[in-house]
Short mmCIF file of C-alpha atoms and ligand atoms in Angstrom, two decimals:
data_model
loop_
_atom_site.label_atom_id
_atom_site.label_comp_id
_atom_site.label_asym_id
_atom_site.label_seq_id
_atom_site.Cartn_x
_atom_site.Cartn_y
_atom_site.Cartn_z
CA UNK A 144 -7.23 -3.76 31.40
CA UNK A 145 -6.47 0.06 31.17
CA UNK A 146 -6.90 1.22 27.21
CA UNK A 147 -4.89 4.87 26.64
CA UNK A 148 -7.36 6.15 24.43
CA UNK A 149 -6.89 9.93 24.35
CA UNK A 150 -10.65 11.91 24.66
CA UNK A 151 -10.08 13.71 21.07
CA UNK A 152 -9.80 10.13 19.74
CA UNK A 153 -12.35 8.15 21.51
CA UNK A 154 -14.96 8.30 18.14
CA UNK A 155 -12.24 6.66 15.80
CA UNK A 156 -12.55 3.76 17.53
CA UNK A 157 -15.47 1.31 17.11
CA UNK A 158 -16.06 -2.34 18.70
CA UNK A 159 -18.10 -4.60 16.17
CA UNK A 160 -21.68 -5.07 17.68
CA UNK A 161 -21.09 -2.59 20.39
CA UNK A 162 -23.90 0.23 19.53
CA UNK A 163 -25.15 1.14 15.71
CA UNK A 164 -21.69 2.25 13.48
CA UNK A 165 -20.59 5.44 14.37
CA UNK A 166 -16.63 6.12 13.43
CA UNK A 167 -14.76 9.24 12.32
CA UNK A 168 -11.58 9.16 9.91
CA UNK A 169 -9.85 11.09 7.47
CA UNK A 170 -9.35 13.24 9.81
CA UNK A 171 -5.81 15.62 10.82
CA UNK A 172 -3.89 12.95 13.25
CA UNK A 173 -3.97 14.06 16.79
CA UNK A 174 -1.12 16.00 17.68
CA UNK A 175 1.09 15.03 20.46
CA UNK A 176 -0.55 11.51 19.89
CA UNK A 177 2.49 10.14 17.41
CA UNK A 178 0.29 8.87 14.82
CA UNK A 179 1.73 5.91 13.12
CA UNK A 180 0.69 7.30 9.68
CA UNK A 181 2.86 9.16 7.98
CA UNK A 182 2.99 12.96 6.33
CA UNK A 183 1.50 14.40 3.16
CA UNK A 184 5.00 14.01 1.47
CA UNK A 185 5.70 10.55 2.42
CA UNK A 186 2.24 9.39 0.72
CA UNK A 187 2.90 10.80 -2.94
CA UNK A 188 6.39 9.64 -2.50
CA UNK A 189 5.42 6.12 -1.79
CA UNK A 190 2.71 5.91 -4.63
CA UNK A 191 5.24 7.52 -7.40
CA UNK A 192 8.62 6.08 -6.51
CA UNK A 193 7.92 2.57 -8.38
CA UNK A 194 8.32 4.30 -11.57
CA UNK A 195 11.76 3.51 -12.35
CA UNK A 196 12.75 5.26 -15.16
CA UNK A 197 11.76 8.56 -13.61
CA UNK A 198 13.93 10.63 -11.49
CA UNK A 199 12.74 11.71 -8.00
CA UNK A 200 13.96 14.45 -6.15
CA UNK A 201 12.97 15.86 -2.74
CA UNK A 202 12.76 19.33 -2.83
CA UNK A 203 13.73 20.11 0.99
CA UNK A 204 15.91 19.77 3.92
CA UNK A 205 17.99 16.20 3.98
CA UNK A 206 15.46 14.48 6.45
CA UNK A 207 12.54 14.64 4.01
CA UNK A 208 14.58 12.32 1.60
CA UNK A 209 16.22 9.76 4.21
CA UNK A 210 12.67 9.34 5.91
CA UNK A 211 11.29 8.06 2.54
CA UNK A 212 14.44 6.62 0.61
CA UNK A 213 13.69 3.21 -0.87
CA UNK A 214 10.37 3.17 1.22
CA UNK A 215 8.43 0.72 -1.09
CA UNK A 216 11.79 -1.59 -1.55
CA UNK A 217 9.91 -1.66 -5.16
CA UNK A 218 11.52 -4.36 -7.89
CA UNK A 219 12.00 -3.16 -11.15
CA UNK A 220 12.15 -5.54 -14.22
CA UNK A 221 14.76 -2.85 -15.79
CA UNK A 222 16.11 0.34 -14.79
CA UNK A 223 16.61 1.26 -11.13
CA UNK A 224 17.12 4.75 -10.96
CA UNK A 225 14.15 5.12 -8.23
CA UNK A 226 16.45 3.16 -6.04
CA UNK A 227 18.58 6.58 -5.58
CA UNK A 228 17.26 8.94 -3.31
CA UNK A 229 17.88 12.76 -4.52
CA UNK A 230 17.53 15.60 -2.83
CA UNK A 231 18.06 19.41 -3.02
CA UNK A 232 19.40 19.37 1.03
CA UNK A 233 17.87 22.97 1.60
CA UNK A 234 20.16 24.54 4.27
CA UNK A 235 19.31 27.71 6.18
CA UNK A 236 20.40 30.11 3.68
CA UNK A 237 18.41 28.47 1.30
CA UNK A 238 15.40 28.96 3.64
CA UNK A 239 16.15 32.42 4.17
CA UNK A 240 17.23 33.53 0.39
CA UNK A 241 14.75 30.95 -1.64
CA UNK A 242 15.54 27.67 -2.89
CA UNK A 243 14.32 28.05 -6.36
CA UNK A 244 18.44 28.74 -7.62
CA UNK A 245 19.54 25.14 -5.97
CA UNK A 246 16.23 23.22 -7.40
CA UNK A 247 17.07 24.51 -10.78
CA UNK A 248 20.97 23.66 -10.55
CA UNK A 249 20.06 19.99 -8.89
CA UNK A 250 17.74 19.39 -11.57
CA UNK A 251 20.29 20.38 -14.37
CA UNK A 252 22.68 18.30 -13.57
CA UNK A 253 20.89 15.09 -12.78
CA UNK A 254 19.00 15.00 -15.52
CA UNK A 255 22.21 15.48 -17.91
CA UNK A 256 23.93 13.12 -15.43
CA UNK A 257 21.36 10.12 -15.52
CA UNK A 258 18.70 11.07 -18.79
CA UNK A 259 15.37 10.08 -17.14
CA UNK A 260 12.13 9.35 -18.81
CA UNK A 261 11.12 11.93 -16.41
CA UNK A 262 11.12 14.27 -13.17
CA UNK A 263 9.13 14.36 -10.45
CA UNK A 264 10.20 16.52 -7.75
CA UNK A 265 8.30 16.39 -4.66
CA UNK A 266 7.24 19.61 -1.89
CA UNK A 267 8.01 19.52 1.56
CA UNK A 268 7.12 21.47 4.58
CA UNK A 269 9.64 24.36 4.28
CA UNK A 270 8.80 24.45 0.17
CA UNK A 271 5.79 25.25 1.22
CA UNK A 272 6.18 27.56 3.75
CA UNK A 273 8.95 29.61 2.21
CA UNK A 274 7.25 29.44 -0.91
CA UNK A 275 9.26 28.73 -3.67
CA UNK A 276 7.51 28.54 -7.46
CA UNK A 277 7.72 24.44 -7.88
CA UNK A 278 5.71 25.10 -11.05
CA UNK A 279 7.77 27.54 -12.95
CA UNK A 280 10.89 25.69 -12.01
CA UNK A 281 9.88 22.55 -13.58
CA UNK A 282 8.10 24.40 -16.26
CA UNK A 283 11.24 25.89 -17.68
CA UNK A 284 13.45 22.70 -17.21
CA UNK A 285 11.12 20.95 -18.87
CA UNK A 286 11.19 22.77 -21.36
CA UNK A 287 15.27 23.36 -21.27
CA UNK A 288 15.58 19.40 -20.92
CA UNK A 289 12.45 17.80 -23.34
CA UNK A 290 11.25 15.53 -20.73
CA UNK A 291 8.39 16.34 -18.31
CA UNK A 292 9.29 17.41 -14.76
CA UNK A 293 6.40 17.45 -13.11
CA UNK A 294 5.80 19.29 -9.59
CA UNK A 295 4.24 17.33 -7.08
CA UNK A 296 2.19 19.33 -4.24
CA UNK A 297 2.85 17.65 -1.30
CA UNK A 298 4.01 20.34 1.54
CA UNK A 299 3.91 17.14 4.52
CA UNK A 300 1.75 19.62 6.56
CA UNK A 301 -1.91 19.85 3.84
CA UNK A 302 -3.10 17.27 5.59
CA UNK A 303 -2.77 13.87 6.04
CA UNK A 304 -1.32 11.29 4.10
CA UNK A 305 -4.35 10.41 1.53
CA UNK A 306 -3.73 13.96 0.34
CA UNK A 307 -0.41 12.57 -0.36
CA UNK A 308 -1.61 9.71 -2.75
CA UNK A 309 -3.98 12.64 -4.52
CA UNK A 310 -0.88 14.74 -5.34
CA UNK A 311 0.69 11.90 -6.62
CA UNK A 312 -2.50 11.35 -8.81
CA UNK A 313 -2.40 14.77 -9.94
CA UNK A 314 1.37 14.23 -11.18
CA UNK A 315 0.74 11.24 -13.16
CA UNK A 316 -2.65 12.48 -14.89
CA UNK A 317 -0.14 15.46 -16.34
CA UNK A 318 1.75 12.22 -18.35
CA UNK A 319 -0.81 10.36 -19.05
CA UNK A 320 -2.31 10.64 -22.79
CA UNK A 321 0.95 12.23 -23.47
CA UNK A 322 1.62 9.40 -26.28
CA UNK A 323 -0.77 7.76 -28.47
CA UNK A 324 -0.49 3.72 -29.44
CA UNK A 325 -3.13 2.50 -32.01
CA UNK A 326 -1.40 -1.05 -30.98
CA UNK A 327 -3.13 -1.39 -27.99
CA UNK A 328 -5.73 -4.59 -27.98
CA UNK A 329 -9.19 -4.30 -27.41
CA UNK A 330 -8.71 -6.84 -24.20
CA UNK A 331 -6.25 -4.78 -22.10
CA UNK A 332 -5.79 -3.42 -18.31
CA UNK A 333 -3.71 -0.97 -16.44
CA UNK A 334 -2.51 -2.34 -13.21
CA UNK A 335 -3.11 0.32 -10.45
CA UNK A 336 -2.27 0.30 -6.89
CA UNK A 337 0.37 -2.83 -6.80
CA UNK A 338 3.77 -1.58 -5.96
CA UNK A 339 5.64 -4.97 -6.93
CA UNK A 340 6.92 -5.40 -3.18
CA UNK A 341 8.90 -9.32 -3.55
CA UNK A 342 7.67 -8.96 -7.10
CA UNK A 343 4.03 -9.09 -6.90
CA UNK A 344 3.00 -7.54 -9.90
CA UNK A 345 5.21 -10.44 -12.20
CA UNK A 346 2.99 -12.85 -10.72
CA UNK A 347 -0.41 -10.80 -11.33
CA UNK A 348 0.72 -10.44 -14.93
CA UNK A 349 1.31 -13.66 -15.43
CA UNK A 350 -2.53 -14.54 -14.22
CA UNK A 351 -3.90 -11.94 -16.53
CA UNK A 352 -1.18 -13.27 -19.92
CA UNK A 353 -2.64 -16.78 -19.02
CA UNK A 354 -6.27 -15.43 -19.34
CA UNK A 355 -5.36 -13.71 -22.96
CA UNK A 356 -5.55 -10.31 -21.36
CA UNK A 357 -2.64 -7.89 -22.57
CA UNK A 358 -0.89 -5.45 -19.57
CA UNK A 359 -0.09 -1.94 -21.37
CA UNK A 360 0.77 0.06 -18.06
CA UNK A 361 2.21 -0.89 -14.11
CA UNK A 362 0.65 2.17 -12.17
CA UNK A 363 3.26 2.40 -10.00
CA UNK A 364 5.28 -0.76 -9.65
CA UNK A 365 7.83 -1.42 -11.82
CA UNK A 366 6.35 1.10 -13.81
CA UNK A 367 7.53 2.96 -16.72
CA UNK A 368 6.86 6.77 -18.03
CA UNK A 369 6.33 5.41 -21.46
CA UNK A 370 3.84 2.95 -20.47
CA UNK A 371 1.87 5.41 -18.47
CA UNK A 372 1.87 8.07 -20.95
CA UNK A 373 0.15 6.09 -23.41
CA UNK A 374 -2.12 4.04 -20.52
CA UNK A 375 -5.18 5.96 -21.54
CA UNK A 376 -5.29 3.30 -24.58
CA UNK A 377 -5.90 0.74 -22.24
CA UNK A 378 -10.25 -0.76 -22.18
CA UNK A 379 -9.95 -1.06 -18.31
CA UNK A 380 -8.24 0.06 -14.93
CA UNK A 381 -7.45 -2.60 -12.43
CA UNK A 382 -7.49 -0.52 -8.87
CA UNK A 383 -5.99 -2.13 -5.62
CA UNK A 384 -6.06 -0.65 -2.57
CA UNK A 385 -8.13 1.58 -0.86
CA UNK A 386 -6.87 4.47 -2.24
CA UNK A 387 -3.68 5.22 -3.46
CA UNK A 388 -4.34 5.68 -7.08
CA UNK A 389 -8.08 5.95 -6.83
CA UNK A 390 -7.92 9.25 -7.83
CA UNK A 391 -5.82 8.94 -11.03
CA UNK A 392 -8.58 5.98 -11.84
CA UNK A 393 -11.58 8.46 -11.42
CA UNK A 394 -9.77 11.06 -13.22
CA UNK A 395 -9.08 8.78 -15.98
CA UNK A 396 -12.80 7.56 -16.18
CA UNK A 397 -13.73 11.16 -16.25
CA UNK A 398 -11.56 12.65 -19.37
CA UNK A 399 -10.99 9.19 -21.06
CA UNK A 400 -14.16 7.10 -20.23
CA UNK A 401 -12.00 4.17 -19.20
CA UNK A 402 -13.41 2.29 -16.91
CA UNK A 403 -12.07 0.98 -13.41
CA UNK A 404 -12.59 -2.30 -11.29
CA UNK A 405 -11.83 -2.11 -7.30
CA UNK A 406 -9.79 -5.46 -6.97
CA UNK A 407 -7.69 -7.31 -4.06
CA UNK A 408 -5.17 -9.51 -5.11
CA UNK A 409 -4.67 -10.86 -1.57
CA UNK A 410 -6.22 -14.69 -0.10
CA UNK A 411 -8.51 -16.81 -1.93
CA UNK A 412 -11.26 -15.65 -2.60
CA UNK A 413 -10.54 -11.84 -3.40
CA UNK A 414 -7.84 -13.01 -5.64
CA UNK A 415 -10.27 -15.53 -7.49
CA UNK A 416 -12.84 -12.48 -7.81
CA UNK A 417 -10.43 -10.34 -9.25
CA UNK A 418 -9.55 -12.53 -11.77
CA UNK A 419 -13.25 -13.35 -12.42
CA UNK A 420 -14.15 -9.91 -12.93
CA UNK A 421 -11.90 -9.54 -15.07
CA UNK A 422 -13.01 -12.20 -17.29
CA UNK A 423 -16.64 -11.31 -16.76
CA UNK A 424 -15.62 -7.58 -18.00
CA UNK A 425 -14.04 -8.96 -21.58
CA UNK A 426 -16.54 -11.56 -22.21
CA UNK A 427 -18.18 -9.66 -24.79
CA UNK A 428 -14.98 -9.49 -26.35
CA UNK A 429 -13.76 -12.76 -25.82
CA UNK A 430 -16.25 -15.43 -25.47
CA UNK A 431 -13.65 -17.67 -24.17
CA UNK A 432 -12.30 -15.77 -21.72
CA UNK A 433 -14.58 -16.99 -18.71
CA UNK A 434 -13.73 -20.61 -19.43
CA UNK A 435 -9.48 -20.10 -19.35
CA UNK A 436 -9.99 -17.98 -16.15
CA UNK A 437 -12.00 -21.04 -14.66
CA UNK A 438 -9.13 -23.39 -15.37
CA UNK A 439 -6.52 -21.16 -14.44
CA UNK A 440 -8.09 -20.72 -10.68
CA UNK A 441 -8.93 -24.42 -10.45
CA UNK A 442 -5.41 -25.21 -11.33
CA UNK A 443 -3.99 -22.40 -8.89
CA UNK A 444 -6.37 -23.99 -6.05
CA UNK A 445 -5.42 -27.62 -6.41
CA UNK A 446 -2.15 -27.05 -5.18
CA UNK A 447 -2.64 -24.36 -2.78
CA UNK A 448 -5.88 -25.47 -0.99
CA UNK A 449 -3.91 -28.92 0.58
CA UNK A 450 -1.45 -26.74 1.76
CA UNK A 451 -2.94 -24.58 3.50
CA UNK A 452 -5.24 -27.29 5.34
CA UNK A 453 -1.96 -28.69 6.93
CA UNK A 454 -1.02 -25.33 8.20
CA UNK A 455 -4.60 -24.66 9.98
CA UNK A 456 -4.42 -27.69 11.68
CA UNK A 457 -2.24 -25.66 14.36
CA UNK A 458 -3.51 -22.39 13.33
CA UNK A 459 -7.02 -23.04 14.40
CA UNK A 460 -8.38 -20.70 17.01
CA UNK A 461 -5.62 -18.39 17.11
CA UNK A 462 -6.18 -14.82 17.34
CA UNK A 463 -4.69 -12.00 15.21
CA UNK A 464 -4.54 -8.46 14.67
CA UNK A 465 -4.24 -6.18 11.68
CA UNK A 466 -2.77 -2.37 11.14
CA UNK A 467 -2.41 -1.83 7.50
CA UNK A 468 -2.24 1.38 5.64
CA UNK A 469 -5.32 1.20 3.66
CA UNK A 470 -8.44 -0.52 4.61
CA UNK A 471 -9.25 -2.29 1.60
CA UNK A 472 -6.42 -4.87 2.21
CA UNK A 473 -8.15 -5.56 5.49
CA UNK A 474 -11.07 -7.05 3.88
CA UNK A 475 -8.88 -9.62 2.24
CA UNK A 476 -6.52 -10.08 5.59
CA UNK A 477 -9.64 -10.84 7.07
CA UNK A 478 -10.59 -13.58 4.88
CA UNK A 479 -7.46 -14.94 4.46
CA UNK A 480 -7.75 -15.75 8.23
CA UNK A 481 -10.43 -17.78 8.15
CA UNK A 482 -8.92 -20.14 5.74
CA UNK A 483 -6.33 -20.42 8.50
CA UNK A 484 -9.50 -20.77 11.17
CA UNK A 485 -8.33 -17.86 12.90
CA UNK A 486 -10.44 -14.66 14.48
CA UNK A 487 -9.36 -11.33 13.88
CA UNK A 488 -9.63 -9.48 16.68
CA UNK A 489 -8.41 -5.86 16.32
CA UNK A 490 -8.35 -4.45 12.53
CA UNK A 491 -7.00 -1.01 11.33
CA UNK A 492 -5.88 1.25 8.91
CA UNK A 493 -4.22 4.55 8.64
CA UNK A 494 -6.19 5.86 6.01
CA UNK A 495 -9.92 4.14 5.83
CA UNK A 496 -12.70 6.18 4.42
CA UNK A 497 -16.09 6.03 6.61
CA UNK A 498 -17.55 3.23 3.99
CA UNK A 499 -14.15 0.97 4.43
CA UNK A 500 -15.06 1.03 8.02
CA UNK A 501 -18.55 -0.04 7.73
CA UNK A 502 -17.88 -2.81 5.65
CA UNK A 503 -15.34 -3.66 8.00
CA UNK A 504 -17.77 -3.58 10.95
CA UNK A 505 -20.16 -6.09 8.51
CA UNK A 506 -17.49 -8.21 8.21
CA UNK A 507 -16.00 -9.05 11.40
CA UNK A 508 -17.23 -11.27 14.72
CA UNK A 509 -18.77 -9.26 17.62
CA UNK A 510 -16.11 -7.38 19.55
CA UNK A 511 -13.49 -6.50 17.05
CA UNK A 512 -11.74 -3.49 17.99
CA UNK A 513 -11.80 -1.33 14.40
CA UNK A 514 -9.55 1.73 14.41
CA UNK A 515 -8.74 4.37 12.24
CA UNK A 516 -4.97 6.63 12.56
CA UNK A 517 -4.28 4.72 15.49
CA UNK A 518 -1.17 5.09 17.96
CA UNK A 519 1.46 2.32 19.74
CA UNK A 520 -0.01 3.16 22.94
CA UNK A 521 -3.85 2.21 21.58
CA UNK A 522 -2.04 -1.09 19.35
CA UNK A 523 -0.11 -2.09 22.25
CA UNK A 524 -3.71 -2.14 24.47
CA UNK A 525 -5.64 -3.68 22.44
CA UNK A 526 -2.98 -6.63 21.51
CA UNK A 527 -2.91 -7.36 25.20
CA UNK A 528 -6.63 -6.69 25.91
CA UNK A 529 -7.16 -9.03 22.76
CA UNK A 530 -4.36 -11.24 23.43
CA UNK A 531 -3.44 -11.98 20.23
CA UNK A 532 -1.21 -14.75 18.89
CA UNK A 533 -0.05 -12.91 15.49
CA UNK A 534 -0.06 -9.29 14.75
CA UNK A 535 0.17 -8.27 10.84
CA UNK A 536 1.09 -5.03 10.13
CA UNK A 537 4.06 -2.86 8.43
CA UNK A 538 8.01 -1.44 9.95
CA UNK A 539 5.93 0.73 12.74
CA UNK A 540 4.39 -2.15 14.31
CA UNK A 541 7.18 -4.84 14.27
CA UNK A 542 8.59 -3.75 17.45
CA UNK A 543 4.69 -3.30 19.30
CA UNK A 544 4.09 -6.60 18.32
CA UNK A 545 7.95 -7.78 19.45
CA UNK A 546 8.15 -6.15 22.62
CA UNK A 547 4.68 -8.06 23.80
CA UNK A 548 5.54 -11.56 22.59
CA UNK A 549 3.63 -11.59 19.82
CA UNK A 550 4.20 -12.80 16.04
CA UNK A 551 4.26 -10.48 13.36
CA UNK A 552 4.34 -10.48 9.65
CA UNK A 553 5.33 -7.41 7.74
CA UNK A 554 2.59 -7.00 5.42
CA UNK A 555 3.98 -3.24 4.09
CA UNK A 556 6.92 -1.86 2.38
CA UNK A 557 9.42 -4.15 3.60
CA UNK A 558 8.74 -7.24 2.56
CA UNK A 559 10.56 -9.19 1.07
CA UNK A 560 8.44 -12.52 0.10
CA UNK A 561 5.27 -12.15 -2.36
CA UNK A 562 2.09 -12.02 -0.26
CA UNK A 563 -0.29 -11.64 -3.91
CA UNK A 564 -1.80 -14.50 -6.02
CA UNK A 565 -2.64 -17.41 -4.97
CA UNK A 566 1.50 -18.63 -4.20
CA UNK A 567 1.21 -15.44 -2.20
CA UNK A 568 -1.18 -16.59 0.26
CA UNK A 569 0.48 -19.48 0.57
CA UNK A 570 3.42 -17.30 1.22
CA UNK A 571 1.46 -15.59 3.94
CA UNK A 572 0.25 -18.64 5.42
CA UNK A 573 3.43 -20.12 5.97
CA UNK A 574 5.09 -17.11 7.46
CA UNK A 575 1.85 -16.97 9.99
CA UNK A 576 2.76 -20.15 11.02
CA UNK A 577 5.73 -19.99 11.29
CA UNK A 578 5.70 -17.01 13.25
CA UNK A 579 2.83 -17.65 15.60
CA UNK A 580 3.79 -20.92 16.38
CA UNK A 581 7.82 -20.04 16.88
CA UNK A 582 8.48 -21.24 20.85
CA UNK A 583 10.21 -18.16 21.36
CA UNK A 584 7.42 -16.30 22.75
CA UNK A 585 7.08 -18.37 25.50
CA UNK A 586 10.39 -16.94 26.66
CA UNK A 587 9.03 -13.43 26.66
CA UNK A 588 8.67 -11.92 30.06
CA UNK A 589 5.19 -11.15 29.57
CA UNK A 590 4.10 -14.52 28.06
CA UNK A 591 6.22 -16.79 30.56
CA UNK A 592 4.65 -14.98 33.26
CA UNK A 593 1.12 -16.06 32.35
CA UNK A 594 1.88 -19.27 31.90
CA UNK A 595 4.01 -19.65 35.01
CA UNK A 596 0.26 -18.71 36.66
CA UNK A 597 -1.17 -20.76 34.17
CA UNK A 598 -3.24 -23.83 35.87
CA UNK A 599 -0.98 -27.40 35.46
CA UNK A 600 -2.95 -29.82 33.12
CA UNK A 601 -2.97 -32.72 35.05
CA UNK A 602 -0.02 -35.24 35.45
CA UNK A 603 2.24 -32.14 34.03
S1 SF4 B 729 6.24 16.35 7.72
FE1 SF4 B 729 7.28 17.85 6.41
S2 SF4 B 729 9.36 17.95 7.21
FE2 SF4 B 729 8.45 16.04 7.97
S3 SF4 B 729 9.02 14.48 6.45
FE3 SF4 B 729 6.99 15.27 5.88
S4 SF4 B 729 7.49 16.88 4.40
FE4 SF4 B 729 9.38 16.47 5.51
#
């Protein structure tokens, strides 16, 4: 089996077992080596466009805006003006002459034309490099308008796309504590990091209304500039993922002294934890907490664990693979395997830190292929040095895992089924089955070659 594995990128690539931990990440993608991560830009635009009361507008050529329009296919219980994708369309003359005049007119007129909560307007490459004044611009509309338009550095060239998620951070710290609310109960959370793909976040509230616990702010999905600017009354941050709104978390911690629990509200068990800590965190304030957050998982497990016992039955021993954009949600992919008695064999993220990594080499069986910023030639490699049965990843890798005969299931923006809670991994169960089990692949080239050289069981 012959791996493409450029030189440059040979130390972002570990195999579990294989030598002590040694991995690099967060580093510049390779050029040339068509990274499946994606720019500076793209990052804050996928961590702020849940807010849907807010208007966003691309400042930049057309391309910017279409590459990243409705990216998070984010539900909104209300308004849906983050559905539209706006953009200032900079044209050459605009590069040439400055594009502060046609910022300033776009902004005018949408935000007579559609009254937002709010306006975030987002750099791009040529913002940055021709250099127009983001700052002043939404300074003085802001201040022409009464709402806050707040710049958002992202020029898709600063680096890669965690830098994204860190301008988006910075954006939403300048709204939040904008708006006091001596309502807010004692036992209350912010919801960070849960972009309510299929709904997701509806069903995570509902866990934590069950417990007694109230929900003042989504941070992003379905989220509202109200509710963040008055989030900083909230007792504690709930942060999922590895990183996208880590940042605004910390900050938060820093200048409020809020403070924040790192939770996964994928498979079983992380979902279970989650919930637990939770509890664990109010019981000083609510001595009964612990007890309703008992029942509620017991209750949540009695029907899902049945289910998902009749779906390993043909799921055991399969083999999978995972390319997800943070790492964190690997942990939980992970898991959620094993309570379909399957082996990950090939895990991945696009933007892992160095301790995601380790913990992922602790984790996983002897072998695993762990990579960080990886590439369709490295993915499409491994899945056949692996030869996996199921491949989970987001849009990028739906055709890898296609064009090889292999399941998928889209565990990114696209989805359209809820993957969280408890009825989420049943969700994701079902859809594994379904799709690494479908008799289809036996009709790809690849596939029906190897089993046309397969040995005949006897009698066949
Ligand atoms: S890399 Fe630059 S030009 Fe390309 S989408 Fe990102 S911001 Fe736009």
């Amino acid at each position: 089996m012959t791996t493409s594995i450029f030189e440059e990128r040979k130390d972002q690539i570990h195999r579990t077992g294989q030598g002590p931990f040694e991995l690099a990440c967060n580093r510049d993608s390779l050029a040339g080596a068509v990274s499946q991560r994606a720019c500076v830009f793209c990052g804050s635009r996928v961590v702020l466009y849940p807010i849907a009361d807010a208007l966003h507008l691309v400042h930049g050529p057309i391309g910017c805006a279409a590459y990243t329009w409705d990216i998070r296919g984010a539900l909104s219980s209300g308004p849906e003006l983050h559905r539209l994708s706006f953009s200032t369309d900079l044209r050459e003359k605009d590069v040439i002459f400055g594009g502060e005049p046609k910022l300033t007119a776009a902004l005018d007129e949408l935000i007579d034309r559609h009254q937002p909560k709010a306006a975030f307007v987002y750099s791009t490459c040529i913002v940055g490099l021709i250099g127009d004044d983001l700052k002043a611009v939404c300074k003085s509309m802001s201040e022409k308008k009464g709402i806050p338009v707040l710049p958002v550095q992202s020029e898709g060239f600063k680096g890669n796309k965690r830098e994204g998620y860190l301008a988006a951070c910075k954006a939403m710290f300048e709204l939040v504590g904008t708006k006091d609310d001596p309502e807010i109960p004692p036992v209350s959370v912010n919801i960070f990091g849960d972009f309510n793909l299929a709904g997701e976040i509806w069903i995570i509230r509902e866990y934590l209304e069950r417990m007694g616990v109230s929900v003042i702010a989504n941070v992003t999905g379905d989220g509202r500039v109200d509710d963040i600017r008055r989030c900083h009354g909230a007792a504690l941050n709930l942060v999922q993922c590895s990183g996208a709104t880590l940042d605004l978390a910390k900050m938060m911690e820093e200048k409020y002294g809020i403070p924040y629990l790192r939770v996964s509200y994928l498979g079983v068990e992380d979902m279970a934890q989650a919930l637990y800590d939770v509890a664990d965190h109010f019981a000083d304030k609510d001595p009964d907490i612990v007890a309703r957050t008992g029942a509620l998982v017991r209750e949540e497990l009695a029907n899902l664990l049945p289910e998902l016992k009749k779906l390993r039955a043909d799921l055991e021993g399969k083999r999978a693979a995972i390319y997800v954009g943070g790492a964190f949600k690997a942990f939980s992919l992970i898991k959620a395997f094993r309570h379909l008695g399957m082996r990950v064999c090939i895990v991945g993220s696009q933007t892992g830190t160095r301790e995601d990594y380790e913990e992922l080499a602790a984790i996983t069986d002897p072998g695993t292929i762990i990579v960080d910023d990886a590439n369709p030639l490295e993915l499409s490699a491994f899945i056949k040095e692996k030869d996996v049965d199921v491949f989970v990843g987001g849009v990028k890798e739906r055709p890898i895992a296609f064009k090889l005969g292999v399941g998928f299931c889209d565990h990114n923006h696209e989805r359209k089924i809820a993957l969280e809670g408890f009825v989420g991994m049943l969700n994701f169960a079902r859809e594994i089955h379904a799709s690494a089990m479908s008799p289809v692949w036996r009709f790809v080239p690849r596939r029906a070659k190897a089993l046309c050289n397969a040995p005949k069981e006897a009698g066949a």
